[in-house]
Each structure stands twice: as structure tokens, then as C-alpha cells.
Tab-separated table of C-alpha atoms in Angstrom:
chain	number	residue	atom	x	y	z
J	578	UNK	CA	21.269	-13.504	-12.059
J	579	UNK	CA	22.382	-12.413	-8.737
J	580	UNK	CA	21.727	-15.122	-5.918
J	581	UNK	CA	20.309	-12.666	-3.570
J	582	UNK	CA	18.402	-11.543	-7.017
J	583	UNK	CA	17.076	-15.383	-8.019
J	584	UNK	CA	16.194	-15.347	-4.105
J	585	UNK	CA	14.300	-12.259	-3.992
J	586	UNK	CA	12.204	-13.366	-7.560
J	587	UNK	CA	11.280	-16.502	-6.051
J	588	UNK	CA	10.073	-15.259	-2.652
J	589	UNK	CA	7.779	-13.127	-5.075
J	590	UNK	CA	6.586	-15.645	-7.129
J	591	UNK	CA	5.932	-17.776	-3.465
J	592	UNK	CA	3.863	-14.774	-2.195
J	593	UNK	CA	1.572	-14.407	-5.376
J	594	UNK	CA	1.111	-18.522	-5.044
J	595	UNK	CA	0.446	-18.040	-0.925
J	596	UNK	CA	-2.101	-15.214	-1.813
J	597	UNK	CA	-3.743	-17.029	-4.769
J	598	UNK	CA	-4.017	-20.192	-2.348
J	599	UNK	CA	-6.063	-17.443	0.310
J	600	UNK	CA	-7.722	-15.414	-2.026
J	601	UNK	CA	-10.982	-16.724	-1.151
J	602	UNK	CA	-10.341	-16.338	2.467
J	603	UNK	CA	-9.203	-12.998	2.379
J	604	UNK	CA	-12.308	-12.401	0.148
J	605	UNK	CA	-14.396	-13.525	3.186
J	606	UNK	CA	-12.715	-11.489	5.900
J	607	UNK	CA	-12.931	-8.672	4.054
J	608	UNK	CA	-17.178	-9.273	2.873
J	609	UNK	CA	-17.423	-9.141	6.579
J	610	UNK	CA	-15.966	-5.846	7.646
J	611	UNK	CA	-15.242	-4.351	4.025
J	612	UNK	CA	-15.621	-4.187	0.205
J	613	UNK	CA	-14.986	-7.658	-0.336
J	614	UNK	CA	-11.927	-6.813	-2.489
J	615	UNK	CA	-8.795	-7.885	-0.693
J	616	UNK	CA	-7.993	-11.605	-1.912
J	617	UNK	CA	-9.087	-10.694	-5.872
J	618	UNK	CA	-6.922	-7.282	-5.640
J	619	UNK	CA	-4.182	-8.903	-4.025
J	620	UNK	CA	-3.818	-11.873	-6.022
J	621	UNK	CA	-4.560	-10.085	-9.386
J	622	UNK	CA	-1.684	-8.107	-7.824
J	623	UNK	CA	0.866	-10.267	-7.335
J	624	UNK	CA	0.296	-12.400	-10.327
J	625	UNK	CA	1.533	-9.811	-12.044
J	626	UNK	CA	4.270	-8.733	-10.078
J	627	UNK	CA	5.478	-12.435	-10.420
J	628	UNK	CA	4.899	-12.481	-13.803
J	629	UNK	CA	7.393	-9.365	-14.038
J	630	UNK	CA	9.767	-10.314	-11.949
J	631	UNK	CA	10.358	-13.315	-13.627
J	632	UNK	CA	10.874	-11.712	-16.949
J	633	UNK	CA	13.578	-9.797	-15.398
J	634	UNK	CA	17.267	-10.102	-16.677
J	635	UNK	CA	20.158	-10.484	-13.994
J	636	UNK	CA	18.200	-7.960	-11.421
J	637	UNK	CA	19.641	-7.467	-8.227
J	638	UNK	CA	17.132	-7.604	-5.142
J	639	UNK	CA	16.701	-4.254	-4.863
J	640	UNK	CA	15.475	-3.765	-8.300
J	641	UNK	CA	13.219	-6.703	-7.920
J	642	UNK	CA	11.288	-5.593	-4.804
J	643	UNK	CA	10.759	-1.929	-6.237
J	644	UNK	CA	9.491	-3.376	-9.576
J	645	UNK	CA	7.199	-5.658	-7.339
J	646	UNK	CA	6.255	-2.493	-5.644
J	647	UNK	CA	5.291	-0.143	-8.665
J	648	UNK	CA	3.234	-2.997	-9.985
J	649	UNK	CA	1.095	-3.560	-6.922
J	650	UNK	CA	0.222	0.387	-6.770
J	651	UNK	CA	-0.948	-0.523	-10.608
J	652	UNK	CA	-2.714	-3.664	-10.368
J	653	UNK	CA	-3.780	-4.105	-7.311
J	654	UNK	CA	-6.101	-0.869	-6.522
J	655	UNK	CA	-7.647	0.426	-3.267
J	656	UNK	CA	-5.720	1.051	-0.592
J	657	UNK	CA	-3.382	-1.888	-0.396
J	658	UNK	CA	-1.712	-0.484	-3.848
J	659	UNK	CA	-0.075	2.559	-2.207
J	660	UNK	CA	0.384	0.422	1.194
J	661	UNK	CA	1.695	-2.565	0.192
J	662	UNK	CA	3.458	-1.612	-3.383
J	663	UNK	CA	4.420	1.975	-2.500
J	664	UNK	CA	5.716	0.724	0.463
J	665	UNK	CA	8.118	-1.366	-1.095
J	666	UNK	CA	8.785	0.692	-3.416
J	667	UNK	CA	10.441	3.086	-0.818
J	668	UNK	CA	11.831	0.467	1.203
J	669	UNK	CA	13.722	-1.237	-1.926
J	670	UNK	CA	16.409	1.388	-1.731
J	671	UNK	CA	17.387	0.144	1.947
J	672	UNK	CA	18.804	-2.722	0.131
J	673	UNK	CA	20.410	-1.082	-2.812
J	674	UNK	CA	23.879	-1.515	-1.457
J	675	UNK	CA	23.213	-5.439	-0.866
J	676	UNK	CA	21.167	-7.079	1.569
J	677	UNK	CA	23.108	-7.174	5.423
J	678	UNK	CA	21.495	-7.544	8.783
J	679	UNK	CA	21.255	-3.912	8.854
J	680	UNK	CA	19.903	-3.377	5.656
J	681	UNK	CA	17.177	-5.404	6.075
J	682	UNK	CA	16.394	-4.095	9.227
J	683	UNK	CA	16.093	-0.615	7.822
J	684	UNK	CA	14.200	-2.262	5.020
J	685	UNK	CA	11.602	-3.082	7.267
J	686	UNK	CA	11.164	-0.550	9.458
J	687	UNK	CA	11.081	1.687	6.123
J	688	UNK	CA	8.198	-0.339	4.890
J	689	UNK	CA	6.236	-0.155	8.466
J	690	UNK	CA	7.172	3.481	8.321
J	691	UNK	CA	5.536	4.549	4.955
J	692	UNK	CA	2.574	1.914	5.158
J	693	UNK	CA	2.212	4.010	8.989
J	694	UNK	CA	2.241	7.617	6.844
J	695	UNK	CA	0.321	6.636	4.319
J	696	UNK	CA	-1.995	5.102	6.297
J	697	UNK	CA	-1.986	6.975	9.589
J	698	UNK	CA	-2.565	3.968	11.537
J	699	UNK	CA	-1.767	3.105	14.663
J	700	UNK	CA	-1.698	-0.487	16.782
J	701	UNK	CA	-5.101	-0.903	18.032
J	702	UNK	CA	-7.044	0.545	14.675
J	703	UNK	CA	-7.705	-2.965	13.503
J	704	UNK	CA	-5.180	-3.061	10.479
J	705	UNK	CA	-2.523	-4.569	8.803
J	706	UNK	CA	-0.161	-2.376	11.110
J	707	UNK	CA	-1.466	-5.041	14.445
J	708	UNK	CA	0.638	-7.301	12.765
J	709	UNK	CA	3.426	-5.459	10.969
J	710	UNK	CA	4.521	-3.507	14.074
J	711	UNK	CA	4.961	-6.010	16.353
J	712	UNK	CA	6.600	-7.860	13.274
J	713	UNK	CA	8.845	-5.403	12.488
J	714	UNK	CA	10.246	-4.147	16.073
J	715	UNK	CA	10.651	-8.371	16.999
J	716	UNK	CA	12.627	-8.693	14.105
J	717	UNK	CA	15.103	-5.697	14.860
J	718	UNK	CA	15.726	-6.361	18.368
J	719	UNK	CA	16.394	-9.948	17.549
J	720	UNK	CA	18.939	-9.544	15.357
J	721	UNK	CA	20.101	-5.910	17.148
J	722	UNK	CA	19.762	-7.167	20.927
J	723	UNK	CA	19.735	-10.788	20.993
J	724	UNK	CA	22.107	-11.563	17.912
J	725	UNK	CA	19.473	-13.952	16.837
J	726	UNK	CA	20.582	-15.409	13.001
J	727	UNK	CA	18.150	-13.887	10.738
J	728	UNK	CA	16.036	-16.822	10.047
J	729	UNK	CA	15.690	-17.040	13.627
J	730	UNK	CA	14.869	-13.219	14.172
J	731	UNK	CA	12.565	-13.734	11.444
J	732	UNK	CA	10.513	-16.597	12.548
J	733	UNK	CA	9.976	-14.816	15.599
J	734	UNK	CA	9.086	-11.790	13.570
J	735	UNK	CA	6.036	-14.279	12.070
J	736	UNK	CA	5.229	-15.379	15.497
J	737	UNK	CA	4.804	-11.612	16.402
J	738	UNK	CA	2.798	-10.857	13.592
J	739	UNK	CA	0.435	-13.971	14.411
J	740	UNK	CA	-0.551	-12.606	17.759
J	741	UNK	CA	-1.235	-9.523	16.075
J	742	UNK	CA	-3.739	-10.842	13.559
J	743	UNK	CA	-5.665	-12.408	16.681
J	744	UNK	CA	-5.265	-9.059	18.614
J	745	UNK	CA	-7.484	-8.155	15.724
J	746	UNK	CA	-10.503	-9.894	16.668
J	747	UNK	CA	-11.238	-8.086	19.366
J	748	UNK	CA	-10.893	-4.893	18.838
J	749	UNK	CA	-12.965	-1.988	17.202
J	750	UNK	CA	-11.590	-0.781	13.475
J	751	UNK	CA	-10.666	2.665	13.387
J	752	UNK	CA	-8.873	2.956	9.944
J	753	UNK	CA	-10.079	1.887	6.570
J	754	UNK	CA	-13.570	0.346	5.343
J	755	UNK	CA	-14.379	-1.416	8.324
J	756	UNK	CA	-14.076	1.696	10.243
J	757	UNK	CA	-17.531	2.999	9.340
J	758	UNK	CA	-19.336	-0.126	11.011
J	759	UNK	CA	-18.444	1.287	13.979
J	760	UNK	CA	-18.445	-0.798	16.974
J	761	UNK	CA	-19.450	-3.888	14.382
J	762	UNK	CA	-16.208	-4.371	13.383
J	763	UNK	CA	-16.008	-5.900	16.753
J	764	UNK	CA	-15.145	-9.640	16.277
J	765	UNK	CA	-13.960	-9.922	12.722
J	766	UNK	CA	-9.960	-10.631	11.705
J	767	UNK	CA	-8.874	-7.813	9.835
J	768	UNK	CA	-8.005	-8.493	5.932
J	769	UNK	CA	-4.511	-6.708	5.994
J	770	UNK	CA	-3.246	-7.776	9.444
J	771	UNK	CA	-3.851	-11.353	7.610
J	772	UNK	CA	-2.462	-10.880	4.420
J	773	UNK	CA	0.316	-9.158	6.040
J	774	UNK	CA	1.115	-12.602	8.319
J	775	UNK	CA	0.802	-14.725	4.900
J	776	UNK	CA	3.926	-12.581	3.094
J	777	UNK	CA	5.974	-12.931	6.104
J	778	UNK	CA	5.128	-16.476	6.561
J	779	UNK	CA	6.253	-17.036	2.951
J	780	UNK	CA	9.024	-14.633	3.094
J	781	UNK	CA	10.369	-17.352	6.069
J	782	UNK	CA	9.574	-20.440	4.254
J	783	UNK	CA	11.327	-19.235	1.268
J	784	UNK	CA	14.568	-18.021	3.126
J	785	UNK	CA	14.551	-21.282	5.168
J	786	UNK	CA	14.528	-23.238	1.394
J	787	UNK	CA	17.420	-21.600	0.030
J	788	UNK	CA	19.805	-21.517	3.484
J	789	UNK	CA	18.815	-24.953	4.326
J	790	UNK	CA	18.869	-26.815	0.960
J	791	UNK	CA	21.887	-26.156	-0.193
J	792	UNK	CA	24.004	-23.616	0.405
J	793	UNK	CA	25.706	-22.802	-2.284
J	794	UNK	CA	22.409	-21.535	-3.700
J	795	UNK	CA	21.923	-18.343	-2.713
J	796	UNK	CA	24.603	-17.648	-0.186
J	797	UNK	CA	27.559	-15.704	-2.425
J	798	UNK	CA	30.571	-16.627	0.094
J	799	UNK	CA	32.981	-19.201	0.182
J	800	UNK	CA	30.493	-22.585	0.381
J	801	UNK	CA	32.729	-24.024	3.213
J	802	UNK	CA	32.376	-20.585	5.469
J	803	UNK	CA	28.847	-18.768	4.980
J	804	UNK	CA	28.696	-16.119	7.397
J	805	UNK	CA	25.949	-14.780	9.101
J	806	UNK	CA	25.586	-11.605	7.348
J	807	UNK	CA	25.380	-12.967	3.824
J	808	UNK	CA	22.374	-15.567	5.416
J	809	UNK	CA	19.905	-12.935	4.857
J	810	UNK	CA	19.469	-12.308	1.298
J	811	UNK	CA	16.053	-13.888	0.910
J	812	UNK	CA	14.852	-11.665	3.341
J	813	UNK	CA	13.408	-9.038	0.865
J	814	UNK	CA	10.360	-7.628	3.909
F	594	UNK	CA	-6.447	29.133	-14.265
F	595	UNK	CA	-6.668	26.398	-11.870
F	596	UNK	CA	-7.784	22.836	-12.810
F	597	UNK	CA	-9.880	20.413	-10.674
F	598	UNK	CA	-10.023	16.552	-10.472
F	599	UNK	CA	-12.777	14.562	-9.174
F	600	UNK	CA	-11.797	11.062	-7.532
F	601	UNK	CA	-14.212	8.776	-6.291
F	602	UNK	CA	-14.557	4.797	-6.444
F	603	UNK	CA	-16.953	4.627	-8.938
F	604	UNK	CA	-17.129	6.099	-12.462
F	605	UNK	CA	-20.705	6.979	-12.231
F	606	UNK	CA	-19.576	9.033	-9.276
F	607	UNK	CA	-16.847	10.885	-10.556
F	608	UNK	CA	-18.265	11.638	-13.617
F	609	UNK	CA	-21.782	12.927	-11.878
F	610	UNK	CA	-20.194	14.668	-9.363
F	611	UNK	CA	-17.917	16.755	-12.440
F	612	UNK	CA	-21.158	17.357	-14.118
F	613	UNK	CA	-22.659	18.580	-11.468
F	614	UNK	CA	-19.766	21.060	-10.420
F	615	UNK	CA	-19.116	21.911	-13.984
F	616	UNK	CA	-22.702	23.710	-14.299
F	617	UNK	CA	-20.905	26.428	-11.668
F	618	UNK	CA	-17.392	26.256	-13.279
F	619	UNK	CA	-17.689	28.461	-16.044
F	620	UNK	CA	-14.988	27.713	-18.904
F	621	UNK	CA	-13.184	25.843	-16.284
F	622	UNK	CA	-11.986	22.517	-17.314
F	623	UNK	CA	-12.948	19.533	-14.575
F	624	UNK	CA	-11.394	15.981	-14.960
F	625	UNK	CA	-12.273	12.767	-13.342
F	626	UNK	CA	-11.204	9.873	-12.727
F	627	UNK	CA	-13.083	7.182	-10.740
F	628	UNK	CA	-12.835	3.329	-10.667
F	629	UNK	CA	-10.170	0.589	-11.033
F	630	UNK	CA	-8.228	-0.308	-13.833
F	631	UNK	CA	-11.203	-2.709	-14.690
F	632	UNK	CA	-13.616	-0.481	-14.682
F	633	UNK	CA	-14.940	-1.237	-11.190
F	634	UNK	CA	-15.207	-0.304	-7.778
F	635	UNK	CA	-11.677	1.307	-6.487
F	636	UNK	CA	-9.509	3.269	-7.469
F	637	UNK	CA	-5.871	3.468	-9.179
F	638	UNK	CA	-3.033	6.091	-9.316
F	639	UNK	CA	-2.378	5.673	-12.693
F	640	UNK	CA	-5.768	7.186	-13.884
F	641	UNK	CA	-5.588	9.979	-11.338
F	642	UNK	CA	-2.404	11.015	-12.650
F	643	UNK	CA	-3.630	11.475	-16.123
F	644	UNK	CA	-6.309	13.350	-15.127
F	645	UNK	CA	-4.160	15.798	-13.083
F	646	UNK	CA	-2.202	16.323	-16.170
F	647	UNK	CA	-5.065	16.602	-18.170
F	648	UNK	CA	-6.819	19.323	-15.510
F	649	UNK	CA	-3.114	21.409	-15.127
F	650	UNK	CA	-2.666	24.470	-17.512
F	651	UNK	CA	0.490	25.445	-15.546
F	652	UNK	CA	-1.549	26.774	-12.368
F	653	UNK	CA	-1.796	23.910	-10.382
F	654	UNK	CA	-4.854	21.421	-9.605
F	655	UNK	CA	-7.266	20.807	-6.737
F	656	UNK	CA	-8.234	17.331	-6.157
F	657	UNK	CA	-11.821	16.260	-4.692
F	658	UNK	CA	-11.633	12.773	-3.510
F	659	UNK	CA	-14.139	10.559	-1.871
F	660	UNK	CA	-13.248	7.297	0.457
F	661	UNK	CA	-10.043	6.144	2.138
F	662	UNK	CA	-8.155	4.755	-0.868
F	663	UNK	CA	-8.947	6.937	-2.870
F	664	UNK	CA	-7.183	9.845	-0.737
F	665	UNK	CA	-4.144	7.390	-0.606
F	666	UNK	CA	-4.098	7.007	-4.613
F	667	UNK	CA	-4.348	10.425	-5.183
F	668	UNK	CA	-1.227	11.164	-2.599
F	669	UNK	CA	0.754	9.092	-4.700
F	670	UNK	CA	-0.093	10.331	-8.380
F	671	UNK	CA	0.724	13.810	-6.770
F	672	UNK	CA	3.833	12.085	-5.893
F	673	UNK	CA	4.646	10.744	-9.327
F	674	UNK	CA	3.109	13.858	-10.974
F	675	UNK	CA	4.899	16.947	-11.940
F	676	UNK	CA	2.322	18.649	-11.894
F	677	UNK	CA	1.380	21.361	-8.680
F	678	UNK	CA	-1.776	19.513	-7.217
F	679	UNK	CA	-3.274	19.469	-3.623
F	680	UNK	CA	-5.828	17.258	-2.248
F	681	UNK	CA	-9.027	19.519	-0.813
F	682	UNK	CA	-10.174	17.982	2.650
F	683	UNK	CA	-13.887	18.483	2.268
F	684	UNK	CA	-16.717	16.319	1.207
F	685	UNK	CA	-16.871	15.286	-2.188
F	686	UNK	CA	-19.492	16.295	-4.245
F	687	UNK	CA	-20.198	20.023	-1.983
F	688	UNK	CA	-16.361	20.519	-2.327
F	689	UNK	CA	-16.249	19.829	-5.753
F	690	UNK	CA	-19.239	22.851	-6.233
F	691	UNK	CA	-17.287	25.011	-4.374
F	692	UNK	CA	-14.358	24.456	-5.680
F	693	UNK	CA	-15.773	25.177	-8.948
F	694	UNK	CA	-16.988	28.530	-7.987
F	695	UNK	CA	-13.511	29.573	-5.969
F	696	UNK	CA	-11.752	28.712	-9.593
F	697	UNK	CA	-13.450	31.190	-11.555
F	698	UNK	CA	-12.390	34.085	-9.745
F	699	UNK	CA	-9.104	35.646	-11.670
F	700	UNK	CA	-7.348	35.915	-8.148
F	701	UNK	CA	-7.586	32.020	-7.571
F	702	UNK	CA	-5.109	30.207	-6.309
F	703	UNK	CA	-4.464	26.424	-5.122
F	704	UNK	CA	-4.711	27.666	-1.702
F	705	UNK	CA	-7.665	29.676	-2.108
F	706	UNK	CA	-9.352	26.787	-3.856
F	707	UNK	CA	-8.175	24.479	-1.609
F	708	UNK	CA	-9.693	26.895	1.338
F	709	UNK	CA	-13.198	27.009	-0.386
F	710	UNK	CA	-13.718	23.134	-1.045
F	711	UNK	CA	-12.462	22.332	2.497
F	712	UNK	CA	-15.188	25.003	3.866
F	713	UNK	CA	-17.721	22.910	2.633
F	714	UNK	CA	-17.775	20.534	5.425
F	715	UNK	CA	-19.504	23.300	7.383
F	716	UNK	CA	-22.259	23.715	4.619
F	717	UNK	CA	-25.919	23.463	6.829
F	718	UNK	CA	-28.290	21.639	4.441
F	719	UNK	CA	-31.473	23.615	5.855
């Protein structure tokens, strides 16, 4: 198995063991303002996508996410199917060609792209998009602008997304289930923006595991010189 | 001839709402596909995308579809599907009846379908 492969499966299998650790509370954010669905769906979800990309063979990380991605849109149902599977689905080819700073870059903003189309959301509607956005354009110029390491750019890509969960509260849902209570949706954390913050959150704890413990593990250079651009293959979001 | 789906959340729904639009439809064939994988609330892309196969003689398909994900579903089994399908922007179940009617005519098209279900949303009830 490739490293950035065996990387990429266990970030997965960390995500569906975040998710099943929330699924009640994402259960209860989302009986408030919606169906009630969002930790069962998404931890039904990625179970499976887990369960799958375990079973896999030698994949490389590219084939690993858009597996992940095809079996979200199957298992998981409603909308966060075609946002957060279909997403990745697109995304994955970003990193076909191996997993650099700017691949993953363009992997992200990819995946905020297409869960943007599909969803037609904007900051401010009171969805997962209030806490990918920010998320997403932190990362970039971190790593662009401020030639941050990408563990770095990425912890301040979580910190980002954590204001944007709590710029949730606040504001009136515009997108989505919650959207028809109207000016009710007033005060409630949004499922998505939350679920959102957990994968990244995860996604950072499990890069940080395999550059810090040892690292020869996942980093495919030279043991005694690992470069920066090879530090990023657990990055997979 | 052209071939209509039905999506909605529930099964109840999508089935109903066919039945209902199927009284107006002549010989015209109407799928549905409605809930989750499970069997509950939602719905999937896999389903839809049997059902567009399953509604498509070769002239395309017009898809009625109720809430939120179920418009983002359906986008995506277009996606996968080979077959020519367009999502109708008009309420469900009055979309569906029209859509029904529109399909009978020998001059119908996806657009023209399309056209009728969408006009729906200016349908006064009294």
C-alpha cells in the first residue's frame, strides 16, 4: 500500500469513528432546525466507506477518497450524499498525480466548489459552507501567502472553520431544511457547518499522527531529509 | 414518447403522486422513486437512476421532485445516467399532472414537458 494511500484509509476510518462518537449530537442539532437525520446518515455513511476502504488493495489516495465519495452519495442519503460524497468524488482527481501543496489546495477548493454548485449556498445561509469557506480560503493563503507547513496551514484552516460553526448561531438559515422555519432557525448551530469542523478536525489529528510519530511512516522521501512538499499526504480534504 | 419520474422523500408520496398523474397520462409510463435505501424518509441517487432508465424509451425523461435533497439526488443520477432527463422546476404533485397531460401530445418534447410542469407554479386553486 502506498503511504500516502495507508494515510488517506486511516484518516477515513478516523472520520467514520469521530462521526460515530457525535452521532447523537449531530442528531440533536439537526431535531432542532431539521429532519433529525444528520448523525444516523452520516455515520451509517462513513461506516461503510471505512469498511471499503479498508478492504482496498494497494490504493493510492486518490482512489481512496473517490471510493469514499461514491459510497457516501449511496449510503448516506439526503442532501449530504451528493454534498459531501459527490464532492469528493470530484475533488479526488486533484490528487491523482500525488498529493503536493498545490494539489491539495486545488483539492479543496474543488470540494468547496462543487458542495457551493450543488448546493447554491452562500456564507451567511446557515450551512456547512460558514465553515468550509472560511476553511478552505485560510488554508490556501497559508500555504500560498504565508508559506505556512501544511499542518500548520491546516490547523488554522480548523480554527477558521470553528468560528464559522459559531457564526452559525446567529444567523437566519436560508438553504436546506432549516430554511423553512424561517426566522426560527435563529439561534441553533447548523448540522453541516458542524460535521464539516469534525472531518477537518480529524483530518488534522490524523496528519499530525503520522508526521509526528514517526516519520518514516507515511512520508516516501529519504527518512533523514523529508521535505515540505511530501508532509502533506494525509491531507486528503 | 417521453417518460416521467416522480421523486419525493417518502414512498407513499411518490407513489400517490404517480397514481394520481397517471389517471391523465394515457399509455404513458410514470416511474417513481421515493425514500432512502431503507425504506425511509430521504432520498438516494441510486433509486432515481433506475427509475429514469426504467421511464426512458429513447425520448428523454422529465423528473418531478419534491424537497431540497431530493433535487440534489436527482442532479446526480442525471449525472451518472445516460439517459436524456431534465429536472421540471414546478411543484410536485400539480407538475407531475401536467406533465402527464404535456406527454401525451405526439409533438412532446423534454422541453415542452419541462415548460408545462414548471407552469404549474402559477396554477390559482380557486
Amino acid at each position: 500500500m502506498s503511504d500516502a494511500g495507508s494515510a488517506v484509509v486511516a484518516t477515513v476510518e478516523n472520520i467514520a469513528e469521530r462521526i460515530e462518537a457525535e452521532r447523537d449530537h449531530l442528531t440533536e442539532l439537526d431535531s432542532a432546525i431539521g429532519d433529525a437525520d444528520h448523525g444516523g446518515n452520516m455515520a451509517r455513511g462513513w461506516a461503510k466507506a471505512a469498511e471499503k476502504a479498508r478492504a482496498l488493495e494497494d490504493p493510492a489516495a486518490a482512489a481512496v477518497v473517490k471510493q469514499t465519495g461514491k459510497t457516501l452519495m449511496s449510503e448516506v442519503g439526503g442532501a449530504s450524499g451528493p454534498l459531501y460524497g459527490g464532492s469528493l468524488v470530484f475533488a479526488s482527481a486533484e490528487i491523482e498525480d500525488g498529493m503536493t501543496e498545490e494539489s491539495v489546495v486545488a483539492f479543496a477548493e474543488t470540494y468547496l466548489e462543487k458542495v457551493q454548485e450543488r448546493g447554491d449556498a452562500e456564507v451567511g445561509d446557515q450551512t456547512m459552507v460558514d465553515a468550509l469557506m472560511p476553511a478552505v480560503h485560510v488554508l490556501k493563503k497559508s500555504i500560498e501567502t504565508d508559506g505556512l507547513s501544511p499542518i500548520e496551514a491546516l490547523a488554522k484552516a480548523v480554527d477558521a472553520a470553528e468560528r464559522g460553526v459559531a457564526f452559525t448561531v446567529p444567523i437566519r438559515a436560508a438553504k436546506g431544511r432549516a430554511s423553512y422555519l424561517g426566522w426560527r432557525s435563529v439561534g441553533h448551530q447548523d448540522p453541516g457547518a458542524t460535521s464539516t469542523l469534525f472531518i477537518l478536525e480529524t483530518l488534522l489529528e490524523t496528519a499530525q499522527t503520522y508526521i509526528d510519530a514517526d516519520d518514516s511512516t507515511v512520508i516516501s522521501v529519504d527518512a533523514a531529509s523529508p521535505t515540505a512538499s511530501d508532509r502533506v499526504d494525509t491531507e486528503e480534504e | 414518447m417521453i417518460g416521467l419520474v416522480v421523486v419525493s422523500h417518502s414512498p407513499k408520496v411518490a407513489d400517490g403522486i404517480g397514481d394520481i398523474a397517471a389517471e391523465m397520462s394515457g399509455d404513458n409510463h410514470i416511474e417513481t422513486a421515493g425514500g432512502d435505501r431503507q425504506g425511509g424518509i430521504g432520498t438516494v441517487p441510486d433509486k432515481i437512476e433506475s427509475a429514469l432508465a426504467a421511464a426512458d424509451d429513447g425520448d428523454g425523461v422529465v423528473v418531478l421532485v419534491d424537497l431540497g435533497s431530493a433535487v440534489m439526488n436527482t442532479e446526480v443520477a442525471i449525472e451518472r445516467s445516460d439517459v436524456d432527463a431534465v429536472i421540471a422546476d414546478g411543484p410536485v404533485l400539480e407538475g407531475a399532472v401536467n406533465a402527464a397531460v404535456a406527454a401525451t401530445s405526439s409533438t412532446a418534447t423534454i422541453e415542452s414537458v419541462r415548460k408545462k410542469a414548471e407552469n404549474a407554479s402559477d396554477i390559482d386553486k380557486r
